[in-house]
Amino acid sequence: MDAESQQPMLQKGPPSHRERHFTAGEVVRDVIMGVSDGLTVPFALAAGLSGASAPSSLVLTAGLAEVAAGAISMGLGGYLAAQSEADHYNREMKREQEEIIAVPDTEAAEIGDIMAEYGLEPHEYGPVVEGLRRNPQAWLEFMMRFELGLEKPDPRRALQSALTIALSYVIGGLVPLLPYMFISTVQDAMFTSVAVTLLALLFFGYIKGRFTGNRPFLSAVQTTIIGAVASAAAYGMAKAVQAR
């Protein structure tokens, strides 16, 4: 093979590599939290009221009221949790900034300690330390991430978390209540609700396992069992109270 025929081969770069990392973990966590509670709590409430022989209209009314209250409560909880994380980050950033100004040599030595944990020698991480000292903002961000293990939160995170959790709760909560909207006989509506909700729990558990890296089938079974146990407990308790 002559030099001219080899030239195109030499000019070819390495094969393209596309990074495939899942980066929407916080959103998925909020969706999982909202849907799992939404499927389970109204399902158990509806089963309990059905066990007490309440009419479908009452079960539906109570269930919708619970979904509304639960969505607001869960959304508010998500908002406060995300806001607390942001407040914690800002407090620690202010403290770290003060330490960089007050004791820069000590903080610079901590950079070296962090680098040493990754197997770097002083002559290797020395230029990095000096470079960070010349850039206070980068130095601060480095210490926040690698010393304290804190990532800068998205300023929109609290509101997004609240809306995601609340909407997910509503979607999940409507599933066990749908049969009561169309079936007037409470026992028939309950059996239909059980079947529909268990299928939804299976599907949701499988999808949850795919996103979280767990075994999808195991996740589906675990999620379904939790929902079934909660509804069975509520139904049994209602029957026990009614029998007294």
Steps between C-alpha positions, in 0.01 A plus 500: 500500500653834394517817706212668313260215579603503864442875538116488534531229761745708701272802488210313652452584864387263773148364466238738632390429855174632637469524874174353624447604858166556665499854638137555602529319832332769709196518272466122495527492880217753526284307254563173685414661831179655369370206298583234759319687777220598264437141401522364853325746735174562307495130413511408869243768586260378232543139611438596862184693420380218276557260786276720712228464232506868408329585168713560194415870501634540853813300421558718194440825688729403787761370257507819294524708816793288614671533161466879513625524857776246440624677187521832684673340799747301291573798274560725797727240655701479179526879482620531859750217458652654187502844659676360807768347279554837329518681835750245631716540189500879532594487869788263436618704201510815711694318774744353248552839337585653837751222568670552162545868587601446863725193473596460132806283569295252702236483228768458233647212700155339500503510120820299511347252742205451266728449201714256697192285560488449123861380495664820379844602624584852626693586184195398294230688688717800592418693178130426551512648851676812376255534212202481734653755737515744209129444431304543825163413346628174353676430830173548689307275260771235523485494879121486502494203268803297605545588866136532606342284229237764418372579152366847424120467495289627214320816622181369334530164668260565791208604280568227245513237774173619651315497168647165391414322824150651519414419138641148533295446814182607322568271205573205726209576732240509224577145386334314793208745498408468131279188546293681763419766239333249268383211721223571747524170692774549757615137510531481121677834496739382771593178319553695178708757689713225649567346160574831330720630780702181535567506126601865530729418793661219303560728202622788715730274702651361180562847356640617834744209499616587149569861593662435837724217381331232710366176362175606330302184576603498865413869527159431344425220745615701803297805401189290442535317830530827693184638339310174551598477867398862565159457339441162668585649839259790447225268378548259790503779755176641361337159513620449857364836616171440320458160666519647851 
